[in-house]
Tab-separated table of C-alpha atoms in Angstrom:
chain	number	residue	atom	x	y	z
M	159	MET	CA	89.189	7.568	-123.492
M	160	VAL	CA	88.953	5.487	-126.353
M	161	LYS	CA	90.575	1.901	-125.864
M	162	ILE	CA	91.281	-1.275	-127.330
M	163	ASN	CA	88.843	-4.259	-126.312
M	164	LYS	CA	90.703	-6.910	-128.354
M	165	LEU	CA	92.618	-7.192	-131.830
M	166	GLU	CA	93.305	-10.241	-133.969
M	167	ILE	CA	96.440	-9.694	-136.195
M	168	GLU	CA	97.475	-12.403	-138.991
M	169	ASN	CA	100.333	-12.966	-141.596
M	170	VAL	CA	101.756	-9.283	-140.364
M	171	LYS	CA	105.849	-9.327	-140.202
M	172	ARG	CA	106.868	-12.135	-137.738
M	173	VAL	CA	103.510	-12.281	-136.325
M	174	LYS	CA	101.584	-15.491	-137.880
M	175	ALA	CA	98.446	-15.716	-136.274
M	176	VAL	CA	97.089	-13.728	-132.351
M	177	LYS	CA	94.108	-13.335	-130.631
M	178	LEU	CA	94.335	-10.405	-128.140
M	179	GLU	CA	92.008	-8.703	-125.526
M	180	PRO	CA	93.669	-6.662	-123.493
M	181	THR	CA	92.872	-5.274	-119.883
M	182	ALA	CA	90.862	-2.071	-119.931
M	183	ASN	CA	93.240	-0.503	-117.653
M	184	GLY	CA	96.364	-1.247	-116.700
M	185	LEU	CA	99.059	-3.156	-118.277
M	186	THR	CA	98.785	-6.256	-121.175
M	187	ILE	CA	102.537	-7.511	-121.827
M	188	ILE	CA	102.804	-9.101	-124.482
M	189	GLY	CA	105.947	-11.590	-123.584
M	190	GLY	CA	108.194	-14.059	-125.439
M	191	ARG	CA	111.833	-14.459	-126.204
M	192	ASN	CA	114.239	-12.182	-128.889
M	193	GLY	CA	112.843	-12.374	-132.307
M	194	GLN	CA	109.084	-14.264	-131.934
M	195	GLY	CA	106.988	-11.627	-133.166
M	196	LYS	CA	105.993	-9.317	-130.423
M	197	THR	CA	107.439	-6.225	-131.618
M	198	SER	CA	105.378	-6.815	-134.861
M	199	ILE	CA	101.838	-7.024	-132.570
M	200	LEU	CA	102.553	-2.881	-132.001
M	201	ASP	CA	103.533	-2.066	-135.171
M	202	SER	CA	100.483	-4.072	-136.939
M	203	ILE	CA	98.079	-2.025	-134.180
M	204	ALA	CA	99.879	1.409	-135.122
M	205	TRP	CA	99.304	0.446	-138.992
M	206	ALA	CA	95.623	-0.134	-138.770
M	207	LEU	CA	95.065	3.284	-136.115
M	208	GLY	CA	97.567	5.773	-137.823
M	209	GLY	CA	97.696	4.688	-141.496
M	210	ASN	CA	99.714	3.422	-144.055
M	211	LYS	CA	102.411	5.671	-143.123
M	212	TYR	CA	102.987	3.239	-140.666
M	213	LYS	CA	103.278	0.609	-142.983
M	214	PRO	CA	105.681	-1.427	-142.545
M	215	SER	CA	108.228	-1.826	-145.214
M	216	GLN	CA	107.711	-6.010	-145.390
M	217	ALA	CA	104.456	-6.197	-144.028
M	218	GLN	CA	103.631	-9.187	-145.062
M	219	ARG	CA	104.618	-12.212	-143.110
M	220	GLU	CA	107.622	-13.708	-145.107
M	221	GLY	CA	106.695	-17.046	-146.482
M	222	SER	CA	102.863	-16.279	-146.227
M	223	VAL	CA	100.861	-16.998	-149.101
M	224	LEU	CA	97.964	-14.746	-147.539
M	225	PRO	CA	97.672	-11.546	-147.581
M	226	PRO	CA	98.116	-9.155	-143.543
M	227	ASN	CA	94.973	-9.125	-142.417
M	228	LEU	CA	94.442	-6.907	-139.242
M	229	HIS	CA	90.988	-6.425	-136.613
M	230	ILE	CA	90.826	-3.752	-133.811
M	231	VAL	CA	87.549	-3.550	-131.992
M	232	LEU	CA	87.394	-0.285	-130.294
M	233	ASP	CA	85.541	0.240	-126.928
M	234	ASN	CA	83.557	3.433	-128.794
M	235	GLY	CA	82.018	0.474	-131.039
M	236	LEU	CA	84.438	1.146	-133.557
M	237	GLU	CA	86.011	-1.415	-135.727
M	238	ILE	CA	88.770	-1.438	-137.690
M	239	ARG	CA	90.014	-3.725	-140.242
M	240	ARG	CA	93.483	-3.941	-142.947
M	241	ASP	CA	92.952	-7.323	-145.219
M	242	GLY	CA	92.382	-8.101	-148.595
M	243	LYS	CA	95.710	-7.817	-151.531
M	244	ASN	CA	96.422	-3.999	-151.239
M	245	SER	CA	95.654	-3.956	-147.167
M	246	ASP	CA	92.860	-1.006	-147.194
M	247	LEU	CA	91.345	0.085	-143.952
M	248	LYS	CA	87.505	-0.004	-143.252
M	249	VAL	CA	86.357	1.476	-140.211
M	250	ILE	CA	83.021	0.764	-139.448
M	251	ASP	CA	80.792	2.330	-136.629
M	252	PRO	CA	78.456	0.468	-134.566
M	253	SER	CA	75.529	2.097	-137.049
M	254	GLY	CA	77.195	-0.029	-139.726
M	255	ASN	CA	78.511	3.845	-141.437
M	256	LYS	CA	81.711	3.627	-143.063
M	257	ALA	CA	84.585	6.217	-142.147
M	258	GLY	CA	88.148	6.255	-142.979
M	259	GLN	CA	91.862	7.509	-141.554
M	260	GLN	CA	90.715	11.036	-140.663
M	261	LEU	CA	88.453	10.109	-137.464
M	262	LEU	CA	90.854	7.201	-136.500
M	263	ASN	CA	93.207	10.974	-136.854
M	264	SER	CA	90.662	12.452	-133.880
M	265	PHE	CA	91.014	10.354	-131.212
M	266	VAL	CA	94.474	8.801	-131.792
M	267	GLU	CA	97.393	10.469	-130.193
M	268	GLU	CA	100.503	9.834	-132.631
M	269	PHE	CA	102.685	9.024	-129.718
M	270	SER	CA	100.262	6.939	-127.913
M	271	ILE	CA	101.295	4.617	-131.099
M	272	ASN	CA	104.850	6.135	-131.929
M	273	LEU	CA	106.373	6.433	-128.836
M	274	PRO	CA	109.979	5.978	-129.722
M	275	LYS	CA	109.443	8.799	-131.812
M	276	PHE	CA	108.373	11.017	-128.981
M	277	ILE	CA	111.692	9.353	-126.278
M	278	GLU	CA	114.037	10.344	-129.582
M	279	ALA	CA	113.332	13.992	-129.702
M	280	ASN	CA	115.265	15.859	-128.630
M	281	ASN	CA	115.344	17.765	-125.047
M	282	SER	CA	113.953	20.626	-126.292
M	283	GLU	CA	111.342	19.052	-128.069
M	284	LYS	CA	110.239	16.648	-125.452
M	285	ALA	CA	110.331	19.901	-123.092
M	286	LYS	CA	108.318	22.172	-125.315
M	287	THR	CA	105.667	19.050	-125.579
M	288	LEU	CA	105.144	19.421	-122.069
M	289	LEU	CA	104.743	22.793	-121.545
M	290	GLN	CA	102.088	22.644	-124.569
M	291	ILE	CA	99.931	19.734	-122.157
M	292	ILE	CA	100.230	22.203	-118.994
M	293	GLY	CA	99.378	25.293	-120.641
M	294	VAL	CA	101.929	27.331	-119.782
M	295	GLY	CA	104.414	27.543	-122.703
M	296	GLU	CA	103.875	30.294	-124.546
M	297	GLN	CA	103.727	32.135	-120.330
M	298	LEU	CA	107.546	30.166	-120.826
M	299	ALA	CA	108.396	31.451	-123.959
M	300	VAL	CA	107.639	34.810	-122.932
M	301	LEU	CA	109.774	34.242	-120.047
M	302	GLU	CA	112.403	31.953	-121.522
M	303	GLN	CA	112.897	34.886	-124.453
M	304	GLN	CA	113.351	37.570	-121.844
M	305	GLU	CA	115.943	35.576	-119.820
M	306	ASN	CA	118.047	35.071	-123.328
M	307	GLU	CA	117.541	38.922	-124.192
M	308	LYS	CA	118.759	39.675	-120.402
M	309	TYR	CA	121.345	36.785	-120.636
M	310	ASN	CA	122.711	37.380	-124.045
M	311	GLN	CA	122.862	41.576	-122.615
M	312	ARG	CA	124.474	40.266	-119.408
M	313	THR	CA	127.163	38.582	-121.341
M	314	THR	CA	128.145	41.430	-123.738
M	315	ILE	CA	128.209	43.831	-120.194
M	316	GLY	CA	130.601	41.363	-118.397
M	317	GLN	CA	132.696	40.987	-121.570
M	318	ILE	CA	133.325	45.040	-121.391
M	319	ALA	CA	133.877	44.990	-118.019
M	320	ASP	CA	136.184	42.490	-117.958
M	321	GLN	CA	137.977	44.711	-120.867
M	322	LYS	CA	137.221	47.840	-118.872
M	323	LYS	CA	139.008	46.486	-115.583
M	324	LYS	CA	141.974	44.810	-118.177
M	325	PHE	CA	142.205	48.355	-119.318
M	326	ALA	CA	142.453	49.805	-115.876
M	327	ALA	CA	144.924	47.804	-114.317
M	328	GLU	CA	147.559	47.886	-117.372
M	329	GLN	CA	147.369	51.910	-116.853
M	330	VAL	CA	150.106	53.535	-115.421
M	331	TYR	CA	149.425	55.304	-111.700
M	332	TYR	CA	152.095	58.090	-110.462
M	333	PRO	CA	150.323	59.077	-106.462
M	334	GLU	CA	153.325	61.128	-106.414
M	335	ALA	CA	151.333	63.278	-108.922
M	336	PRO	CA	148.186	66.211	-108.086
M	337	LYS	CA	144.931	65.524	-109.077
M	338	ASP	CA	144.503	68.294	-110.968
M	339	LEU	CA	146.408	69.086	-114.270
M	340	VAL	CA	148.521	71.883	-113.773
M	341	SER	CA	148.479	75.632	-115.235
M	342	VAL	CA	151.883	77.031	-116.480
M	343	SER	CA	150.138	80.018	-116.816
M	344	GLU	CA	149.667	80.478	-113.357
M	345	LEU	CA	152.858	79.673	-112.452
M	346	ILE	CA	154.191	81.964	-114.580
M	347	THR	CA	151.606	84.351	-112.972
M	348	GLN	CA	152.774	83.540	-109.777
M	349	GLN	CA	156.066	84.492	-111.276
M	350	GLN	CA	156.113	87.848	-112.544
M	351	SER	CA	154.412	88.341	-109.070
M	352	ILE	CA	156.967	87.404	-106.909
M	353	LEU	CA	159.371	89.333	-108.891
M	354	ALA	CA	157.502	92.574	-109.421
M	355	LYS	CA	157.407	92.433	-105.430
M	356	ASN	CA	161.070	91.661	-105.298
M	357	GLY	CA	161.765	94.634	-107.916
M	358	GLU	CA	159.550	97.283	-105.485
M	359	ASN	CA	161.900	95.671	-102.686
M	360	ALA	CA	164.790	96.404	-104.219
M	361	ARG	CA	163.952	99.653	-105.425
M	362	LEU	CA	162.843	100.809	-102.022
M	363	ARG	CA	166.511	99.265	-100.635
M	364	SER	CA	167.861	101.931	-103.170
M	365	GLN	CA	165.757	104.566	-101.782
M	366	ARG	CA	167.169	103.665	-98.561
M	367	ASP	CA	170.954	103.740	-100.159
M	368	GLN	CA	170.012	107.141	-101.321
M	369	LEU	CA	168.651	108.601	-98.365
M	370	ALA	CA	172.050	107.271	-96.551
M	371	GLN	CA	174.158	108.908	-99.096
M	372	LEU	CA	172.617	112.113	-98.911
M	373	LYS	CA	172.778	112.012	-94.598
M	374	ASP	CA	176.672	111.339	-95.016
M	375	ASN	CA	176.106	114.367	-97.443
M	376	LEU	CA	174.530	116.938	-95.386
M	377	ASP	CA	176.744	115.234	-92.317
M	378	THR	CA	179.391	117.919	-93.192
M	379	GLU	CA	177.288	120.404	-93.997
M	380	ILE	CA	175.364	119.750	-90.255
M	381	ASP	CA	175.180	123.666	-89.320
M	382	ARG	CA	173.962	124.747	-92.354
M	383	LEU	CA	171.800	122.157	-92.747
M	384	ILE	CA	170.454	121.376	-89.123
M	385	ALA	CA	167.202	121.444	-90.006
M	386	GLU	CA	167.119	119.276	-93.328
M	387	ARG	CA	169.209	116.796	-91.533
M	388	ALA	CA	166.853	116.361	-88.728
M	389	ASP	CA	163.922	115.486	-91.338
M	390	ILE	CA	166.268	113.500	-93.353
M	391	GLU	CA	166.646	111.382	-90.016
M	392	THR	CA	163.386	111.075	-89.481
M	393	LYS	CA	163.025	109.474	-92.627
M	394	LEU	CA	165.276	107.345	-92.674
M	395	ALA	CA	164.287	106.431	-89.857
M	396	ILE	CA	161.591	105.416	-90.953
M	397	ALA	CA	162.970	104.034	-94.253
M	398	GLU	CA	165.235	101.864	-92.094
M	399	LYS	CA	162.113	100.541	-90.134
M	400	SER	CA	160.416	99.631	-93.276
M	401	ALA	CA	163.395	97.915	-94.600
M	402	MET	CA	163.893	95.689	-91.572
M	403	ASP	CA	160.646	93.834	-92.176
M	404	LEU	CA	161.502	92.972	-96.069
M	405	ILE	CA	161.974	89.384	-97.368
M	406	ASP	CA	162.875	88.430	-100.649
M	407	GLU	CA	160.873	85.436	-101.932
M	408	SER	CA	162.831	82.609	-104.382
M	409	THR	CA	161.384	81.817	-107.546
M	410	GLU	CA	163.363	79.049	-107.870
M	411	GLN	CA	160.925	76.222	-106.914
M	412	LEU	CA	158.273	77.695	-109.850
M	413	GLU	CA	160.854	77.574	-111.960
M	414	GLN	CA	161.793	74.246	-111.473
M	415	ASN	CA	157.669	73.560	-111.483
M	416	ILE	CA	157.468	75.764	-115.157
M	417	ALA	CA	160.377	73.289	-116.361
M	418	GLN	CA	158.378	70.070	-114.674
M	419	VAL	CA	155.096	71.247	-115.624
M	420	GLU	CA	155.250	68.754	-118.750
M	421	GLN	CA	155.875	65.491	-116.592
M	422	ILE	CA	153.758	66.641	-113.950
M	423	ASN	CA	150.519	66.775	-116.102
M	424	LEU	CA	151.645	63.603	-117.567
M	425	LYS	CA	151.167	62.235	-114.941
M	426	VAL	CA	148.199	64.367	-114.036
M	427	ARG	CA	146.668	62.360	-117.242
M	428	ALA	CA	147.447	59.289	-116.604
M	429	ASN	CA	145.908	59.254	-113.492
M	430	LEU	CA	142.483	60.358	-114.890
M	431	ASP	CA	142.681	57.941	-117.260
M	432	LYS	CA	143.098	54.921	-114.902
M	433	ASP	CA	140.488	56.733	-112.480
M	434	LYS	CA	138.266	57.185	-115.980
M	435	ALA	CA	138.777	52.923	-116.339
M	436	ASN	CA	138.174	52.057	-112.635
M	437	GLU	CA	134.791	53.812	-113.106
M	438	ASP	CA	134.189	52.508	-116.276
M	439	ALA	CA	134.427	49.088	-115.107
M	440	GLN	CA	132.900	49.222	-112.183
M	441	ASN	CA	129.866	50.762	-114.053
M	442	TYR	CA	130.093	48.321	-116.286
M	443	LYS	CA	129.981	45.859	-113.017
M	444	ASP	CA	126.780	47.524	-111.443
M	445	GLN	CA	125.389	47.037	-114.866
M	446	TYR	CA	126.228	43.198	-114.749
M	447	ASP	CA	125.202	42.725	-111.006
M	448	GLY	CA	121.562	44.718	-112.072
M	449	LEU	CA	120.655	41.842	-115.085
M	450	THR	CA	122.267	39.199	-113.258
M	451	SER	CA	119.348	40.085	-110.473
M	452	GLU	CA	116.736	40.480	-113.419
M	453	ILE	CA	117.760	37.013	-114.426
M	454	GLU	CA	116.964	35.873	-111.162
M	455	ASP	CA	113.776	37.436	-110.942
M	456	ILE	CA	112.519	35.409	-114.510
M	457	ARG	CA	113.291	32.365	-113.363
M	458	LEU	CA	112.123	32.936	-110.310
M	459	GLU	CA	108.959	33.008	-112.264
M	460	LYS	CA	109.491	30.408	-114.462
M	461	THR	CA	109.868	28.224	-111.398
M	462	LYS	CA	106.657	29.626	-109.930
M	463	LEU	CA	104.598	29.291	-113.180
M	464	LEU	CA	105.761	25.261	-113.031
M	465	ASP	CA	104.669	25.294	-110.242
M	466	ASN	CA	101.649	25.938	-109.836
M	467	ALA	CA	101.296	23.420	-113.085
M	468	ASP	CA	99.215	20.522	-113.234
M	469	LEU	CA	102.085	18.147	-114.249
M	470	PRO	CA	101.620	14.767	-115.568
M	471	LEU	CA	103.989	12.633	-113.221
M	472	PRO	CA	105.825	14.503	-110.237
M	473	GLY	CA	109.543	15.374	-110.322
M	474	LEU	CA	108.926	16.481	-113.721
M	475	SER	CA	110.378	19.852	-114.570
M	476	VAL	CA	111.758	22.484	-117.452
M	477	THR	CA	114.404	24.647	-117.018
M	478	GLU	CA	116.361	26.591	-118.983
M	479	GLY	CA	114.316	24.838	-122.349
M	480	GLU	CA	115.037	21.245	-121.299
M	481	LEU	CA	112.854	18.389	-119.389
M	482	LEU	CA	114.201	17.277	-115.742
M	483	TYR	CA	112.968	14.253	-114.221
M	484	ASN	CA	114.020	14.123	-110.601
M	485	GLY	CA	115.977	16.781	-111.492
M	486	GLN	CA	117.818	14.913	-113.866
M	487	LYS	CA	117.995	15.499	-117.654
M	488	TRP	CA	117.142	13.080	-120.230
M	489	ASP	CA	120.416	12.036	-121.048
M	490	ASN	CA	120.709	11.093	-116.964
M	491	MET	CA	117.635	9.110	-116.415
M	492	SER	CA	117.755	5.480	-116.767
M	493	GLY	CA	116.054	3.582	-119.360
M	494	ALA	CA	113.572	2.972	-116.920
M	495	GLU	CA	112.668	6.592	-116.442
M	496	GLN	CA	112.616	8.123	-120.116
M	497	LEU	CA	109.496	5.190	-120.587
M	498	LYS	CA	107.744	6.432	-117.317
M	499	VAL	CA	107.994	9.939	-118.418
M	500	SER	CA	107.513	9.512	-122.028
M	501	THR	CA	104.581	7.392	-121.523
M	502	ALA	CA	103.384	9.547	-118.584
M	503	ILE	CA	103.870	13.016	-121.112
M	504	VAL	CA	102.262	11.029	-123.881
M	505	ARG	CA	98.855	10.000	-121.450
M	506	LYS	CA	98.192	14.182	-121.421
M	507	LEU	CA	98.404	15.256	-124.956
M	508	ASN	CA	95.187	13.990	-125.646
M	509	PRO	CA	92.579	12.784	-123.362
M	510	GLU	CA	90.800	10.979	-125.822
M	511	CYS	CA	93.768	8.617	-126.849
M	512	GLY	CA	93.197	6.291	-123.567
M	513	PHE	CA	96.042	4.006	-124.433
M	514	ILE	CA	100.150	3.735	-125.005
M	515	LEU	CA	102.102	1.063	-127.029
M	516	VAL	CA	105.435	0.823	-125.456
M	517	ASP	CA	108.187	-1.553	-126.126
M	518	LYS	CA	111.239	-3.211	-124.516
M	519	LEU	CA	109.791	-3.285	-120.612
M	520	GLU	CA	112.600	-5.743	-119.798
M	521	GLN	CA	113.828	-2.064	-118.498
M	522	PHE	CA	112.366	-2.928	-115.926
M	523	ASP	CA	112.634	-4.554	-112.965
M	524	LEU	CA	109.422	-6.940	-111.531
M	525	GLU	CA	109.097	-4.361	-108.416
M	526	THR	CA	109.198	-1.243	-111.016
M	527	LEU	CA	107.272	-3.014	-113.332
M	528	THR	CA	104.562	-3.524	-110.716
M	529	GLU	CA	104.366	0.075	-109.667
M	530	PHE	CA	104.294	1.518	-113.804
M	531	GLY	CA	100.832	-0.723	-114.052
M	532	GLN	CA	99.255	0.462	-110.832
M	533	TRP	CA	100.711	3.975	-112.187
M	534	ALA	CA	98.110	3.027	-115.612
M	535	GLU	CA	95.607	1.740	-113.202
M	536	THR	CA	95.213	4.959	-111.479
M	537	GLU	CA	95.573	6.970	-114.499
M	538	GLN	CA	92.691	4.304	-116.094
M	539	LEU	CA	95.274	4.297	-118.843
M	540	GLN	CA	95.868	1.329	-121.602
M	541	ILE	CA	99.521	0.282	-121.669
M	542	ILE	CA	99.902	-2.625	-124.412
M	543	ALA	CA	104.151	-3.376	-124.327
M	544	THR	CA	106.265	-6.004	-125.078
M	545	ARG	CA	108.702	-7.539	-122.656
M	546	VAL	CA	111.557	-10.207	-123.147
M	547	SER	CA	110.018	-12.615	-120.687
M	548	THR	CA	107.896	-15.781	-119.980
M	549	GLY	CA	107.280	-15.107	-116.324
M	550	ASP	CA	104.374	-14.719	-115.208
M	551	GLU	CA	103.734	-11.262	-115.460
M	552	CYS	CA	103.108	-11.760	-119.171
M	553	SER	CA	99.396	-11.674	-120.622
M	554	ILE	CA	100.319	-13.556	-123.522
M	555	ILE	CA	103.675	-14.933	-124.706
M	556	ILE	CA	104.688	-15.226	-128.468
M	557	THR	CA	106.008	-17.859	-129.818
M	558	ASP	CA	107.095	-18.434	-132.758
M	559	GLY	CA	104.282	-15.950	-134.273
M	560	TYR	CA	101.785	-17.156	-132.132
M	561	SER	CA	99.893	-16.156	-129.141
M	562	GLU	CA	99.977	-18.407	-125.981
M	563	GLU	CA	97.314	-17.404	-122.631
M	564	VAL	CA	99.368	-17.169	-119.541
M	565	PRO	CA	97.681	-18.294	-116.822
M	566	GLN	CA	97.304	-15.080	-114.316
M	567	ALA	CA	99.044	-16.124	-110.464
M	568	ALA	CA	98.324	-13.423	-107.891
M	569	VAL	CA	100.412	-12.037	-106.859
M	570	GLU	CA	100.382	-8.711	-104.581
M	571	THR	CA	101.839	-5.509	-105.318
M	572	PRO	CA	104.056	-2.775	-103.495
M	573	LYS	CA	102.447	0.113	-102.543
M	574	TYR	CA	101.895	2.369	-106.234
M	575	GLN	CA	105.024	4.915	-106.199
M	576	PHE	CA	105.436	5.534	-109.280
């Protein structure tokens, strides 16, 4: 990992003359009151290492007759200079050979010298950066796409299911109506059958009456027709017996049913429509529940993917395309938490870059600051930071553009918890 051994800055923005040898691992805090030139030091380092795209709009210190002068020595032996009228870049390796910005770009991580760019990125971009680091970006992207497709499909199915359910609820239902449509032709056939049967009954009654009349006629000629009378009496007895068992059936109910069949069928159709609407609504609900189960399975796969990943900071995760820290989204994190998360992620982006520039560490209280420094030491990370303070936690104090070293008191630090 490449780190900064020492730097010298003159006449850049508010800086008049500053020399600094940052600690190799942990925090190097540049302290001072507001407007003294602390941030100008970080801007100078970014310009020296990152190229002219980081050059301040007014690079030369106001009131200075001399141009900016930047000199940085890295622990890999490279010397970086920007001096002269045009502040041209000079990169010299330990053998005295010259190089340029391309060499610096090979190991200087952009976010390391421009942490605000990461902090100001939207939550989705932060999440993508984290996934890039832990190497599950492509797998998670596939799962995210599957989840989005299922979610959109489920949303459409849910809308249709709601519409079907509402439509079914609005349908009229007649509980007294039969389940199947009534056939007019069947009713007419039944009516014709009854009428035929009744006609046969009438014929038999007529026959009986004729025989009775014949008996009366024969009674007057009983002597002459005794044999015939006996035969007729026998037939009459049979006819009388048959007539006693005959029962006429009424067609009144069928006539009413025929007259009301259309009304009945209207109710049956309405009931069938309602049953179909309820069936459709249930089918779409079943599809919706099925898609919900598939979405939950995909989300479980995403969780497993992240649970097994080597995250740069405990508590980091990505849910639904957004970066979370200890369950909180970016806008719900404190300023100190945002700096912690940003530094931890940027630390992993380019393993060759061993330093990060951090502005405005006054967001950390002293205990959190100490924990932050211990974490940086554990990670063998060099952090050069600014803080509005003149306390013992500062490595140097900037006063009116000049640096002054601060004697470091021995301070007992709490156990690392970052």
